Amino acid sequence: MKKLICIYFSATDTTRMYVDLLSKALGYHAAESVNLADNLAVKLPALSSDDVLVLAAPVYGGRLPQAVAQRFRELKGPGIKSIAMVVFGNRDYDDALLELTDILTEGGFDVIGAGAFVARHSIFPKVAAARPDDEDIRSVTKFAAQCRKTIENGCTGQLKVKGKHPYKKTAAVGLCPVGDPRRCDRCLRCVKKCPVGAISDSDPCKTDSKLCISCGRCISVCPTHTRHYEGVKYKLVGAIFTALFSKRKDAEYVTL
Ligand SMILES: Cc1cc2nc3c(=O)[nH]c(=O)nc-3n(C[C@H](O)[C@H](O)[C@H](O)COP(=O)(O)O)c2cc1C
């Protein structure tokens, strides 16, 4: 049976949820699963010709998180079947899925399926708050079935994925979570789990805004729920963003 290798970045677990759903629905032997948010510098698994690769990432500013894209570019897999997946917070995925399929194609992979799926927005969690939901699970299951059929039938070709060249310019969101010193018990989980080392163990309630990529991992791993976004800018942008982007969007996917 084919082996399934999943490589992804998931800071607040929604991309991981979608990768797990896809992986189960594909029904191949799930040999390895690597979340780069656990260790951005981890050695990537070796791939062999009969493997199927799932490569997945959240959408940041309509693109891939750039530190993650850099790691994905190391992957080489001449003729290896692959599936590209991005997860976005109900605004848009702009050029992110195209960027991901381009990376796979440049690495020699045979991209047989590509999909963009919706999840709770990790910065503004009122947006798409209950996603993925049953409808999303149905979509990813259908996508998996189509991918599996494409692989079994040995289809080849080039996918047409939404997005434009040159890609949208990347820009930092300029919002960094901080801790509340009254509630922080200095367990340093946020320090250990931050994928870019933006939180210092000497003062874990602060965040280095030059390093922080606003991924929200420190918020989701904090056992005392002390880390959060704050400030007038966050409240204001959050209110506008929520008003503009709360209308439901659905998954979009293509297969060969
Ligand atoms: C820095 C940053 C930028 C984001 N930009 C977008 C975006 O351009 N479009 C969108 O719909 N969602 C955007 N999101 C929301 C995430 O793509 C979404 O919440 C995703 O599910 C997070 O994945 P994770 O839970 O695996 O970390 C952004 C989130 C972050 C942290």
PDB file of N, CA, C and O in Angstrom, residues 49-117:
ATOM      1  N   SER A  49       9.561   6.975  -4.239  1.00  0.00           N
ATOM      2  CA  SER A  49       8.713   7.183  -5.426  1.00  0.00           C
ATOM      3  C   SER A  49       7.259   6.749  -5.245  1.00  0.00           C
ATOM      4  O   SER A  49       6.371   7.289  -5.888  1.00  0.00           O
ATOM      5  N   ASP A  50       6.991   5.817  -4.344  1.00  0.00           N
ATOM      6  CA  ASP A  50       5.629   5.329  -4.191  1.00  0.00           C
ATOM      7  C   ASP A  50       4.849   6.081  -3.096  1.00  0.00           C
ATOM      8  O   ASP A  50       3.697   5.763  -2.814  1.00  0.00           O
ATOM      9  N   ASP A  51       5.494   7.075  -2.475  1.00  0.00           N
ATOM     10  CA  ASP A  51       4.815   7.839  -1.418  1.00  0.00           C
ATOM     11  C   ASP A  51       3.826   8.822  -2.020  1.00  0.00           C
ATOM     12  O   ASP A  51       3.917   9.199  -3.190  1.00  0.00           O
ATOM     13  N   VAL A  52       2.887   9.252  -1.161  1.00  0.00           N
ATOM     14  CA  VAL A  52       2.022  10.388  -1.504  1.00  0.00           C
ATOM     15  C   VAL A  52       2.307  11.458  -0.450  1.00  0.00           C
ATOM     16  O   VAL A  52       2.306  11.172   0.750  1.00  0.00           O
ATOM     17  N   LEU A  53       2.597  12.683  -0.913  1.00  0.00           N
ATOM     18  CA  LEU A  53       2.908  13.772   0.016  1.00  0.00           C
ATOM     19  C   LEU A  53       1.720  14.719   0.141  1.00  0.00           C
ATOM     20  O   LEU A  53       1.156  15.158  -0.870  1.00  0.00           O
ATOM     21  N   VAL A  54       1.344  15.032   1.374  1.00  0.00           N
ATOM     22  CA  VAL A  54       0.387  16.119   1.625  1.00  0.00           C
ATOM     23  C   VAL A  54       1.194  17.274   2.201  1.00  0.00           C
ATOM     24  O   VAL A  54       1.885  17.107   3.211  1.00  0.00           O
ATOM     25  N   LEU A  55       1.160  18.427   1.537  1.00  0.00           N
ATOM     26  CA  LEU A  55       1.883  19.604   2.001  1.00  0.00           C
ATOM     27  C   LEU A  55       0.840  20.670   2.324  1.00  0.00           C
ATOM     28  O   LEU A  55       0.018  21.015   1.464  1.00  0.00           O
ATOM     29  N   ALA A  56       0.863  21.175   3.545  1.00  0.00           N
ATOM     30  CA  ALA A  56      -0.224  22.082   3.962  1.00  0.00           C
ATOM     31  C   ALA A  56       0.279  23.217   4.836  1.00  0.00           C
ATOM     32  O   ALA A  56       1.232  23.061   5.603  1.00  0.00           O
ATOM     33  N   ALA A  57      -0.415  24.358   4.718  1.00  0.00           N
ATOM     34  CA  ALA A  57      -0.038  25.532   5.524  1.00  0.00           C
ATOM     35  C   ALA A  57      -1.230  26.471   5.640  1.00  0.00           C
ATOM     36  O   ALA A  57      -2.097  26.491   4.766  1.00  0.00           O
ATOM     37  N   PRO A  58      -1.241  27.291   6.690  1.00  0.00           N
ATOM     38  CA  PRO A  58      -2.272  28.331   6.767  1.00  0.00           C
ATOM     39  C   PRO A  58      -1.926  29.481   5.831  1.00  0.00           C
ATOM     40  O   PRO A  58      -0.771  29.625   5.416  1.00  0.00           O
ATOM     41  N   VAL A  59      -2.909  30.273   5.507  1.00  0.00           N
ATOM     42  CA  VAL A  59      -2.704  31.462   4.668  1.00  0.00           C
ATOM     43  C   VAL A  59      -2.388  32.646   5.582  1.00  0.00           C
ATOM     44  O   VAL A  59      -3.122  32.915   6.533  1.00  0.00           O
ATOM     45  N   TYR A  60      -1.287  33.317   5.301  1.00  0.00           N
ATOM     46  CA  TYR A  60      -0.922  34.530   6.037  1.00  0.00           C
ATOM     47  C   TYR A  60      -0.828  35.664   5.020  1.00  0.00           C
ATOM     48  O   TYR A  60       0.052  35.650   4.148  1.00  0.00           O
ATOM     49  N   GLY A  61      -1.740  36.637   5.128  1.00  0.00           N
ATOM     50  CA  GLY A  61      -1.702  37.776   4.205  1.00  0.00           C
ATOM     51  C   GLY A  61      -1.820  37.356   2.744  1.00  0.00           C
ATOM     52  O   GLY A  61      -1.164  37.925   1.868  1.00  0.00           O
ATOM     53  N   GLY A  62      -2.631  36.345   2.491  1.00  0.00           N
ATOM     54  CA  GLY A  62      -2.837  35.888   1.113  1.00  0.00           C
ATOM     55  C   GLY A  62      -1.684  35.089   0.534  1.00  0.00           C
ATOM     56  O   GLY A  62      -1.670  34.763  -0.661  1.00  0.00           O
ATOM     57  N   ARG A  63      -0.693  34.773   1.360  1.00  0.00           N
ATOM     58  CA  ARG A  63       0.484  34.007   0.927  1.00  0.00           C
ATOM     59  C   ARG A  63       0.739  32.883   1.922  1.00  0.00           C
ATOM     60  O   ARG A  63       0.019  32.741   2.905  1.00  0.00           O
ATOM     61  N   LEU A  64       1.809  32.125   1.685  1.00  0.00           N
ATOM     62  CA  LEU A  64       2.248  31.158   2.691  1.00  0.00           C
ATOM     63  C   LEU A  64       3.080  31.903   3.732  1.00  0.00           C
ATOM     64  O   LEU A  64       3.710  32.916   3.388  1.00  0.00           O
ATOM     65  N   PRO A  65       3.119  31.416   4.975  1.00  0.00           N
ATOM     66  CA  PRO A  65       4.087  31.995   5.920  1.00  0.00           C
ATOM     67  C   PRO A  65       5.488  31.790   5.308  1.00  0.00           C
ATOM     68  O   PRO A  65       5.836  30.669   4.935  1.00  0.00           O
ATOM     69  N   GLN A  66       6.259  32.857   5.172  1.00  0.00           N
ATOM     70  CA  GLN A  66       7.477  32.772   4.348  1.00  0.00           C
ATOM     71  C   GLN A  66       8.564  31.859   4.928  1.00  0.00           C
ATOM     72  O   GLN A  66       9.291  31.209   4.177  1.00  0.00           O
ATOM     73  N   ALA A  67       8.668  31.792   6.260  1.00  0.00           N
ATOM     74  CA  ALA A  67       9.660  30.890   6.862  1.00  0.00           C
ATOM     75  C   ALA A  67       9.300  29.436   6.553  1.00  0.00           C
ATOM     76  O   ALA A  67      10.172  28.573   6.422  1.00  0.00           O
ATOM     77  N   VAL A  68       8.004  29.185   6.404  1.00  0.00           N
ATOM     78  CA  VAL A  68       7.514  27.832   6.111  1.00  0.00           C
ATOM     79  C   VAL A  68       7.748  27.517   4.627  1.00  0.00           C
ATOM     80  O   VAL A  68       8.235  26.429   4.276  1.00  0.00           O
ATOM     81  N   ALA A  69       7.445  28.494   3.773  1.00  0.00           N
ATOM     82  CA  ALA A  69       7.661  28.305   2.330  1.00  0.00           C
ATOM     83  C   ALA A  69       9.131  27.969   2.061  1.00  0.00           C
ATOM     84  O   ALA A  69       9.437  27.109   1.226  1.00  0.00           O
ATOM     85  N   GLN A  70      10.011  28.626   2.810  1.00  0.00           N
ATOM     86  CA  GLN A  70      11.453  28.376   2.641  1.00  0.00           C
ATOM     87  C   GLN A  70      11.807  26.918   2.938  1.00  0.00           C
ATOM     88  O   GLN A  70      12.566  26.298   2.209  1.00  0.00           O
ATOM     89  N   ARG A  71      11.201  26.344   3.995  1.00  0.00           N
ATOM     90  CA  ARG A  71      11.455  24.940   4.313  1.00  0.00           C
ATOM     91  C   ARG A  71      10.838  24.022   3.244  1.00  0.00           C
ATOM     92  O   ARG A  71      11.431  23.047   2.827  1.00  0.00           O
ATOM     93  N   PHE A  72       9.619  24.369   2.791  1.00  0.00           N
ATOM     94  CA  PHE A  72       8.947  23.546   1.773  1.00  0.00           C
ATOM     95  C   PHE A  72       9.794  23.471   0.495  1.00  0.00           C
ATOM     96  O   PHE A  72       9.775  22.461  -0.204  1.00  0.00           O
ATOM     97  N   ARG A  73      10.510  24.571   0.186  1.00  0.00           N
ATOM     98  CA  ARG A  73      11.318  24.587  -1.050  1.00  0.00           C
ATOM     99  C   ARG A  73      12.455  23.581  -1.023  1.00  0.00           C
ATOM    100  O   ARG A  73      13.031  23.266  -2.057  1.00  0.00           O
ATOM    101  N   GLU A  74      12.814  23.065   0.153  1.00  0.00           N
ATOM    102  CA  GLU A  74      13.895  22.062   0.245  1.00  0.00           C
ATOM    103  C   GLU A  74      13.428  20.698  -0.269  1.00  0.00           C
ATOM    104  O   GLU A  74      14.237  19.834  -0.562  1.00  0.00           O
ATOM    105  N   LEU A  75      12.101  20.502  -0.351  1.00  0.00           N
ATOM    106  CA  LEU A  75      11.584  19.176  -0.717  1.00  0.00           C
ATOM    107  C   LEU A  75      11.754  18.903  -2.207  1.00  0.00           C
ATOM    108  O   LEU A  75      11.397  19.748  -3.034  1.00  0.00           O
ATOM    109  N   LYS A  76      12.295  17.745  -2.510  1.00  0.00           N
ATOM    110  CA  LYS A  76      12.442  17.333  -3.918  1.00  0.00           C
ATOM    111  C   LYS A  76      11.797  15.959  -4.071  1.00  0.00           C
ATOM    112  O   LYS A  76      12.054  15.060  -3.266  1.00  0.00           O
ATOM    113  N   GLY A  77      10.972  15.823  -5.126  1.00  0.00           N
ATOM    114  CA  GLY A  77      10.288  14.533  -5.269  1.00  0.00           C
ATOM    115  C   GLY A  77       9.924  14.258  -6.706  1.00  0.00           C
ATOM    116  O   GLY A  77       8.734  14.301  -7.054  1.00  0.00           O
ATOM    117  N   PRO A  78      10.923  13.995  -7.545  1.00  0.00           N
ATOM    118  CA  PRO A  78      10.626  13.791  -8.969  1.00  0.00           C
ATOM    119  C   PRO A  78       9.540  12.746  -9.199  1.00  0.00           C
ATOM    120  O   PRO A  78       9.709  11.592  -8.812  1.00  0.00           O
ATOM    121  N   GLY A  79       8.419  13.179  -9.758  1.00  0.00           N
ATOM    122  CA  GLY A  79       7.326  12.260 -10.099  1.00  0.00           C
ATOM    123  C   GLY A  79       6.499  11.785  -8.918  1.00  0.00           C
ATOM    124  O   GLY A  79       5.557  11.009  -9.094  1.00  0.00           O
ATOM    125  N   ILE A  80       6.803  12.248  -7.706  1.00  0.00           N
ATOM    126  CA  ILE A  80       6.046  11.781  -6.529  1.00  0.00           C
ATOM    127  C   ILE A  80       4.696  12.510  -6.473  1.00  0.00           C
ATOM    128  O   ILE A  80       4.619  13.726  -6.650  1.00  0.00           O
ATOM    129  N   LYS A  81       3.643  11.743  -6.247  1.00  0.00           N
ATOM    130  CA  LYS A  81       2.288  12.327  -6.189  1.00  0.00           C
ATOM    131  C   LYS A  81       2.167  13.215  -4.954  1.00  0.00           C
ATOM    132  O   LYS A  81       2.610  12.824  -3.862  1.00  0.00           O
ATOM    133  N   SER A  82       1.557  14.372  -5.126  1.00  0.00           N
ATOM    134  CA  SER A  82       1.426  15.277  -3.982  1.00  0.00           C
ATOM    135  C   SER A  82       0.091  16.007  -4.009  1.00  0.00           C
ATOM    136  O   SER A  82      -0.532  16.172  -5.059  1.00  0.00           O
ATOM    137  N   ILE A  83      -0.316  16.426  -2.822  1.00  0.00           N
ATOM    138  CA  ILE A  83      -1.568  17.180  -2.652  1.00  0.00           C
ATOM    139  C   ILE A  83      -1.235  18.461  -1.889  1.00  0.00           C
ATOM    140  O   ILE A  83      -0.586  18.414  -0.841  1.00  0.00           O
ATOM    141  N   ALA A  84      -1.675  19.595  -2.446  1.00  0.00           N
ATOM    142  CA  ALA A  84      -1.422  20.899  -1.797  1.00  0.00           C
ATOM    143  C   ALA A  84      -2.680  21.336  -1.068  1.00  0.00           C
ATOM    144  O   ALA A  84      -3.779  21.269  -1.618  1.00  0.00           O
ATOM    145  N   MET A  85      -2.502  21.802   0.163  1.00  0.00           N
ATOM    146  CA  MET A  85      -3.670  22.244   0.935  1.00  0.00           C
ATOM    147  C   MET A  85      -3.339  23.520   1.705  1.00  0.00           C
ATOM    148  O   MET A  85      -2.309  23.596   2.376  1.00  0.00           O
ATOM    149  N   VAL A  86      -4.195  24.535   1.564  1.00  0.00           N
ATOM    150  CA  VAL A  86      -4.047  25.721   2.417  1.00  0.00           C
ATOM    151  C   VAL A  86      -5.322  25.895   3.228  1.00  0.00           C
ATOM    152  O   VAL A  86      -6.409  25.485   2.810  1.00  0.00           O
ATOM    153  N   VAL A  87      -5.161  26.500   4.401  1.00  0.00           N
ATOM    154  CA  VAL A  87      -6.300  26.741   5.292  1.00  0.00           C
ATOM    155  C   VAL A  87      -6.351  28.236   5.575  1.00  0.00           C
ATOM    156  O   VAL A  87      -5.336  28.835   5.942  1.00  0.00           O
ATOM    157  N   PHE A  88      -7.526  28.834   5.358  1.00  0.00           N
ATOM    158  CA  PHE A  88      -7.625  30.289   5.526  1.00  0.00           C
ATOM    159  C   PHE A  88      -8.805  30.669   6.420  1.00  0.00           C
ATOM    160  O   PHE A  88      -9.747  29.888   6.592  1.00  0.00           O
ATOM    161  N   GLY A  89      -8.716  31.879   6.967  1.00  0.00           N
ATOM    162  CA  GLY A  89      -9.681  32.324   7.977  1.00  0.00           C
ATOM    163  C   GLY A  89     -10.867  33.086   7.422  1.00  0.00           C
ATOM    164  O   GLY A  89     -11.271  34.099   7.990  1.00  0.00           O
ATOM    165  N   ASN A  90     -11.419  32.601   6.314  1.00  0.00           N
ATOM    166  CA  ASN A  90     -12.680  33.107   5.748  1.00  0.00           C
ATOM    167  C   ASN A  90     -12.564  34.489   5.086  1.00  0.00           C
ATOM    168  O   ASN A  90     -13.556  35.062   4.677  1.00  0.00           O
ATOM    169  N   ARG A  91     -11.331  35.040   4.981  1.00  0.00           N
ATOM    170  CA  ARG A  91     -11.197  36.269   4.189  1.00  0.00           C
ATOM    171  C   ARG A  91     -10.953  35.832   2.747  1.00  0.00           C
ATOM    172  O   ARG A  91     -11.859  35.816   1.938  1.00  0.00           O
ATOM    173  N   ASP A  92      -9.723  35.402   2.448  1.00  0.00           N
ATOM    174  CA  ASP A  92      -9.388  34.915   1.111  1.00  0.00           C
ATOM    175  C   ASP A  92      -8.052  34.184   1.189  1.00  0.00           C
ATOM    176  O   ASP A  92      -7.294  34.403   2.129  1.00  0.00           O
ATOM    177  N   TYR A  93      -7.797  33.327   0.181  1.00  0.00           N
ATOM    178  CA  TYR A  93      -6.477  32.692   0.157  1.00  0.00           C
ATOM    179  C   TYR A  93      -5.601  33.265  -0.951  1.00  0.00           C
ATOM    180  O   TYR A  93      -4.452  32.863  -1.119  1.00  0.00           O
ATOM    181  N   ASP A  94      -6.124  34.225  -1.690  1.00  0.00           N
ATOM    182  CA  ASP A  94      -5.356  34.975  -2.702  1.00  0.00           C
ATOM    183  C   ASP A  94      -4.389  34.076  -3.490  1.00  0.00           C
ATOM    184  O   ASP A  94      -4.840  33.231  -4.239  1.00  0.00           O
ATOM    185  N   ASP A  95      -3.061  34.258  -3.263  1.00  0.00           N
ATOM    186  CA  ASP A  95      -2.065  33.532  -4.070  1.00  0.00           C
ATOM    187  C   ASP A  95      -1.429  32.350  -3.327  1.00  0.00           C
ATOM    188  O   ASP A  95      -0.474  31.742  -3.832  1.00  0.00           O
ATOM    189  N   ALA A  96      -1.932  32.055  -2.118  1.00  0.00           N
ATOM    190  CA  ALA A  96      -1.255  31.057  -1.282  1.00  0.00           C
ATOM    191  C   ALA A  96      -1.270  29.649  -1.882  1.00  0.00           C
ATOM    192  O   ALA A  96      -0.265  28.934  -1.830  1.00  0.00           O
ATOM    193  N   LEU A  97      -2.401  29.247  -2.480  1.00  0.00           N
ATOM    194  CA  LEU A  97      -2.477  27.888  -3.023  1.00  0.00           C
ATOM    195  C   LEU A  97      -1.619  27.768  -4.285  1.00  0.00           C
ATOM    196  O   LEU A  97      -0.969  26.755  -4.524  1.00  0.00           O
ATOM    197  N   LEU A  98      -1.591  28.851  -5.066  1.00  0.00           N
ATOM    198  CA  LEU A  98      -0.736  28.870  -6.255  1.00  0.00           C
ATOM    199  C   LEU A  98       0.737  28.787  -5.830  1.00  0.00           C
ATOM    200  O   LEU A  98       1.520  28.030  -6.408  1.00  0.00           O
ATOM    201  N   GLU A  99       1.093  29.562  -4.792  1.00  0.00           N
ATOM    202  CA  GLU A  99       2.475  29.547  -4.293  1.00  0.00           C
ATOM    203  C   GLU A  99       2.860  28.133  -3.843  1.00  0.00           C
ATOM    204  O   GLU A  99       3.955  27.648  -4.146  1.00  0.00           O
ATOM    205  N   LEU A 100       1.931  27.461  -3.174  1.00  0.00           N
ATOM    206  CA  LEU A 100       2.216  26.110  -2.683  1.00  0.00           C
ATOM    207  C   LEU A 100       2.342  25.106  -3.837  1.00  0.00           C
ATOM    208  O   LEU A 100       3.261  24.279  -3.848  1.00  0.00           O
ATOM    209  N   THR A 101       1.456  25.204  -4.813  1.00  0.00           N
ATOM    210  CA  THR A 101       1.545  24.254  -5.941  1.00  0.00           C
ATOM    211  C   THR A 101       2.794  24.556  -6.773  1.00  0.00           C
ATOM    212  O   THR A 101       3.438  23.635  -7.284  1.00  0.00           O
ATOM    213  N   ASP A 102       3.165  25.838  -6.889  1.00  0.00           N
ATOM    214  CA  ASP A 102       4.402  26.184  -7.605  1.00  0.00           C
ATOM    215  C   ASP A 102       5.617  25.559  -6.919  1.00  0.00           C
ATOM    216  O   ASP A 102       6.520  25.032  -7.576  1.00  0.00           O
ATOM    217  N   ILE A 103       5.643  25.629  -5.584  1.00  0.00           N
ATOM    218  CA  ILE A 103       6.776  25.053  -4.833  1.00  0.00           C
ATOM    219  C   ILE A 103       6.869  23.551  -5.110  1.00  0.00           C
ATOM    220  O   ILE A 103       7.950  23.016  -5.368  1.00  0.00           O
ATOM    221  N   LEU A 104       5.716  22.887  -5.100  1.00  0.00           N
ATOM    222  CA  LEU A 104       5.718  21.441  -5.359  1.00  0.00           C
ATOM    223  C   LEU A 104       6.168  21.137  -6.782  1.00  0.00           C
ATOM    224  O   LEU A 104       6.984  20.242  -7.015  1.00  0.00           O
ATOM    225  N   THR A 105       5.652  21.899  -7.728  1.00  0.00           N
ATOM    226  CA  THR A 105       6.014  21.665  -9.131  1.00  0.00           C
ATOM    227  C   THR A 105       7.513  21.901  -9.342  1.00  0.00           C
ATOM    228  O   THR A 105       8.189  21.099  -9.991  1.00  0.00           O
ATOM    229  N   GLU A 106       8.020  22.984  -8.742  1.00  0.00           N
ATOM    230  CA  GLU A 106       9.459  23.272  -8.869  1.00  0.00           C
ATOM    231  C   GLU A 106      10.302  22.176  -8.220  1.00  0.00           C
ATOM    232  O   GLU A 106      11.433  21.928  -8.636  1.00  0.00           O
ATOM    233  N   GLY A 107       9.751  21.508  -7.188  1.00  0.00           N
ATOM    234  CA  GLY A 107      10.465  20.409  -6.530  1.00  0.00           C
ATOM    235  C   GLY A 107      10.340  19.100  -7.301  1.00  0.00           C
ATOM    236  O   GLY A 107      10.816  18.069  -6.842  1.00  0.00           O
ATOM    237  N   GLY A 108       9.662  19.138  -8.449  1.00  0.00           N
ATOM    238  CA  GLY A 108       9.552  17.953  -9.306  1.00  0.00           C
ATOM    239  C   GLY A 108       8.332  17.094  -8.996  1.00  0.00           C
ATOM    240  O   GLY A 108       8.125  16.062  -9.632  1.00  0.00           O
ATOM    241  N   PHE A 109       7.536  17.471  -8.007  1.00  0.00           N
ATOM    242  CA  PHE A 109       6.369  16.662  -7.624  1.00  0.00           C
ATOM    243  C   PHE A 109       5.293  16.732  -8.699  1.00  0.00           C
ATOM    244  O   PHE A 109       5.195  17.703  -9.451  1.00  0.00           O
ATOM    245  N   ASP A 110       4.453  15.703  -8.684  1.00  0.00           N
ATOM    246  CA  ASP A 110       3.308  15.617  -9.564  1.00  0.00           C
ATOM    247  C   ASP A 110       2.099  16.041  -8.709  1.00  0.00           C
ATOM    248  O   ASP A 110       1.664  15.276  -7.853  1.00  0.00           O
ATOM    249  N   VAL A 111       1.636  17.275  -8.891  1.00  0.00           N
ATOM    250  CA  VAL A 111       0.552  17.778  -8.018  1.00  0.00           C
ATOM    251  C   VAL A 111      -0.794  17.313  -8.577  1.00  0.00           C
ATOM    252  O   VAL A 111      -1.230  17.780  -9.623  1.00  0.00           O
ATOM    253  N   ILE A 112      -1.449  16.398  -7.859  1.00  0.00           N
ATOM    254  CA  ILE A 112      -2.690  15.806  -8.384  1.00  0.00           C
ATOM    255  C   ILE A 112      -3.950  16.454  -7.805  1.00  0.00           C
ATOM    256  O   ILE A 112      -5.046  16.255  -8.298  1.00  0.00           O
ATOM    257  N   GLY A 113      -3.771  17.224  -6.711  1.00  0.00           N
ATOM    258  CA  GLY A 113      -4.933  17.888  -6.100  1.00  0.00           C
ATOM    259  C   GLY A 113      -4.490  19.096  -5.306  1.00  0.00           C
ATOM    260  O   GLY A 113      -3.385  19.109  -4.750  1.00  0.00           O
ATOM    261  N   ALA A 114      -5.346  20.110  -5.283  1.00  0.00           N
ATOM    262  CA  ALA A 114      -5.014  21.316  -4.519  1.00  0.00           C
ATOM    263  C   ALA A 114      -6.305  21.884  -3.954  1.00  0.00           C
ATOM    264  O   ALA A 114      -7.299  22.011  -4.675  1.00  0.00           O
ATOM    265  N   GLY A 115      -6.298  22.232  -2.681  1.00  0.00           N
ATOM    266  CA  GLY A 115      -7.532  22.733  -2.082  1.00  0.00           C
ATOM    267  C   GLY A 115      -7.290  23.798  -1.034  1.00  0.00           C
ATOM    268  O   GLY A 115      -6.253  23.817  -0.365  1.00  0.00           O
ATOM    269  N   ALA A 116      -8.266  24.705  -0.923  1.00  0.00           N
ATOM    270  CA  ALA A 116      -8.233  25.748   0.107  1.00  0.00           C
ATOM    271  C   ALA A 116      -9.453  25.553   0.996  1.00  0.00           C
ATOM    272  O   ALA A 116     -10.587  25.470   0.499  1.00  0.00           O
ATOM    273  N   PHE A 117      -9.243  25.455   2.285  1.00  0.00           N
ATOM    274  CA  PHE A 117     -10.309  25.136   3.239  1.00  0.00           C
ATOM    275  C   PHE A 117     -10.390  26.214   4.318  1.00  0.00           C
ATOM    276  O   PHE A 117      -9.386  26.840   4.639  1.00  0.00           O
TER     277      PHE A 117
END
